[in-house]
Coordinates of C-alpha atoms and ligand atoms in Angstrom, one line a residue:
M1 CA 0.0 0.0 0.0
D2 CA 1.5 3.3 -1.1
A3 CA -0.5 5.6 1.0
T4 CA 0.6 8.6 2.9
V5 CA 0.4 8.5 6.7
G6 CA 0.0 11.3 9.1
I7 CA -2.5 13.7 10.5
P8 CA -5.7 14.6 8.5
P9 CA -5.8 18.2 7.2
A10 CA -7.9 20.8 9.0
V11 CA -10.6 21.7 6.5
T12 CA -11.9 25.3 6.5
E13 CA -14.5 27.1 4.4
E14 CA -11.7 28.4 2.2
T15 CA -10.1 25.0 1.6
E16 CA -13.2 22.7 1.4
P17 CA -13.5 23.0 -2.5
F18 CA -9.8 22.1 -2.8
W19 CA -10.2 18.9 -0.8
T20 CA -13.4 18.0 -2.6
A21 CA -11.7 18.4 -6.0
A22 CA -8.7 16.4 -4.7
R23 CA -10.9 13.4 -4.1
E24 CA -11.8 13.6 -7.8
G25 CA -8.1 13.8 -8.7
R26 CA -8.2 17.5 -9.6
L27 CA -5.7 20.1 -8.3
L28 CA -7.2 23.5 -7.6
A29 CA -5.5 26.8 -7.0
E30 CA -7.2 30.0 -6.1
R31 CA -7.8 32.5 -8.9
C32 CA -8.9 36.1 -8.1
P33 CA -12.0 37.0 -10.0
A34 CA -10.9 40.7 -9.9
C35 CA -7.2 40.7 -10.9
G36 CA -6.6 37.1 -12.1
V37 CA -3.7 36.4 -9.8
E38 CA -3.5 32.7 -8.8
S39 CA -2.2 31.5 -5.4
F40 CA -1.8 28.3 -3.5
P41 CA -2.8 27.1 -0.9
P42 CA -6.3 28.6 -0.9
R43 CA -6.6 31.5 1.6
G44 CA -10.0 32.9 0.7
I45 CA -8.5 36.3 0.0
C46 CA -6.4 37.5 -3.0
R47 CA -2.8 38.0 -2.0
A48 CA -2.5 40.8 -4.6
C49 CA -5.6 42.9 -4.3
R50 CA -7.3 41.6 -1.2
T51 CA -10.5 40.7 -3.0
R52 CA -12.7 38.1 -1.4
P53 CA -14.2 35.7 -2.0
T54 CA -11.9 34.1 -4.5
A55 CA -12.7 31.6 -7.2
F56 CA -10.8 28.4 -8.2
A57 CA -8.8 27.4 -11.2
E58 CA -7.8 23.8 -12.1
V59 CA -4.0 23.3 -12.3
T60 CA -2.9 20.5 -14.7
G61 CA 0.4 19.0 -15.3
P62 CA 3.1 18.5 -16.1
G63 CA 4.9 20.6 -13.6
V64 CA 8.5 21.4 -13.0
V65 CA 10.4 20.8 -9.7
Y66 CA 11.5 24.2 -8.3
S67 CA 13.0 22.9 -5.1
L68 CA 13.2 19.7 -3.2
T69 CA 14.3 18.0 0.0
V70 CA 14.8 14.3 0.9
N71 CA 13.4 13.2 4.2
H72 CA 15.2 10.5 6.1
Q73 CA 13.4 11.0 9.4
R74 CA 10.8 8.5 10.4
W75 CA 8.3 11.0 11.9
L76 CA 5.6 8.3 12.3
P77 CA 5.9 4.6 12.9
D78 CA 4.4 3.6 9.5
L79 CA 6.3 6.2 7.5
E80 CA 8.6 4.7 4.8
V81 CA 11.8 6.6 4.5
P82 CA 13.7 8.0 2.7
Y83 CA 11.4 9.9 0.3
A84 CA 11.7 13.2 -1.6
V85 CA 9.4 16.1 -1.1
V86 CA 9.2 18.5 -4.1
L87 CA 8.0 22.0 -4.5
V88 CA 6.5 22.2 -8.0
E89 CA 5.7 25.1 -10.4
F90 CA 3.3 24.9 -13.3
P91 CA 3.7 26.6 -16.7
G92 CA 0.7 29.0 -17.2
H93 CA 0.1 29.3 -13.4
P94 CA 2.6 31.9 -12.1
G95 CA 2.6 32.2 -8.4
V96 CA 1.3 28.7 -7.8
R97 CA 3.8 26.3 -6.1
V98 CA 2.6 23.1 -4.6
T99 CA 4.5 20.8 -2.2
G100 CA 4.1 17.0 -2.3
R101 CA 5.8 13.7 -2.1
L102 CA 7.6 12.5 -5.2
R103 CA 7.0 9.0 -6.4
G104 CA 8.0 7.0 -9.4
C105 CA 11.8 7.3 -8.9
P106 CA 14.3 6.8 -6.2
P107 CA 14.6 9.9 -3.9
E108 CA 18.3 10.3 -4.9
D109 CA 17.2 10.8 -8.5
A110 CA 15.0 13.8 -7.7
C111 CA 16.5 17.0 -9.1
I112 CA 15.5 20.6 -9.7
G113 CA 14.1 21.2 -13.1
M114 CA 12.7 17.6 -13.5
T115 CA 9.3 17.2 -15.0
V116 CA 6.5 15.7 -12.9
E117 CA 2.9 14.8 -13.3
I118 CA 0.2 15.5 -10.7
G119 CA -0.9 12.4 -8.7
F120 CA -3.0 12.0 -5.6
E121 CA -2.5 9.4 -2.9
P122 CA -5.0 8.2 -0.3
G123 CA -4.2 10.0 2.9
P124 CA -5.2 10.0 6.5
G125 CA -8.9 10.6 7.3
G126 CA -10.0 9.6 3.8
F127 CA -8.4 12.7 2.2
A128 CA -6.7 12.6 -1.2
I129 CA -3.3 14.1 -0.8
P130 CA -1.5 15.8 -3.7
S131 CA 1.8 14.2 -4.7
F132 CA 3.9 14.0 -7.8
V133 CA 5.0 11.3 -10.1
A134 CA 8.3 11.5 -12.0
A135 CA 7.6 11.8 -15.7
R136 CA 9.2 9.2 -18.0
Ligands
ZN1 ZN1 -6.8 40.0 -6.9

């Protein structure tokens, strides 16, 4: 079973649409209806012009790894280590960077600039957690 372990996310009014879409395998960022600026994670207010409420835009892959780290610490008893955590940018979605676990390649093969696809994994509390899959 290749599932994430940990503590279920705290869902708020601002993040509920994100988690609902995640269950359907769709990654949502916030898009301001007034100025068009996108941001992630959802905050319920535009980071550029302070408009609220905001709307959502679907982000699709592939994405590009902007930064990464490899975790060797077994934070929880069921956690398989090591694994890479990547911060991913998406062409056409400036300002949106999403963090997630990297799958599909050994953690030591993770590198900045690599192409990844969006994937979701079953997570704690029945939530679908965004993660990334190394593109072939
Ligand atoms: Zn705005």
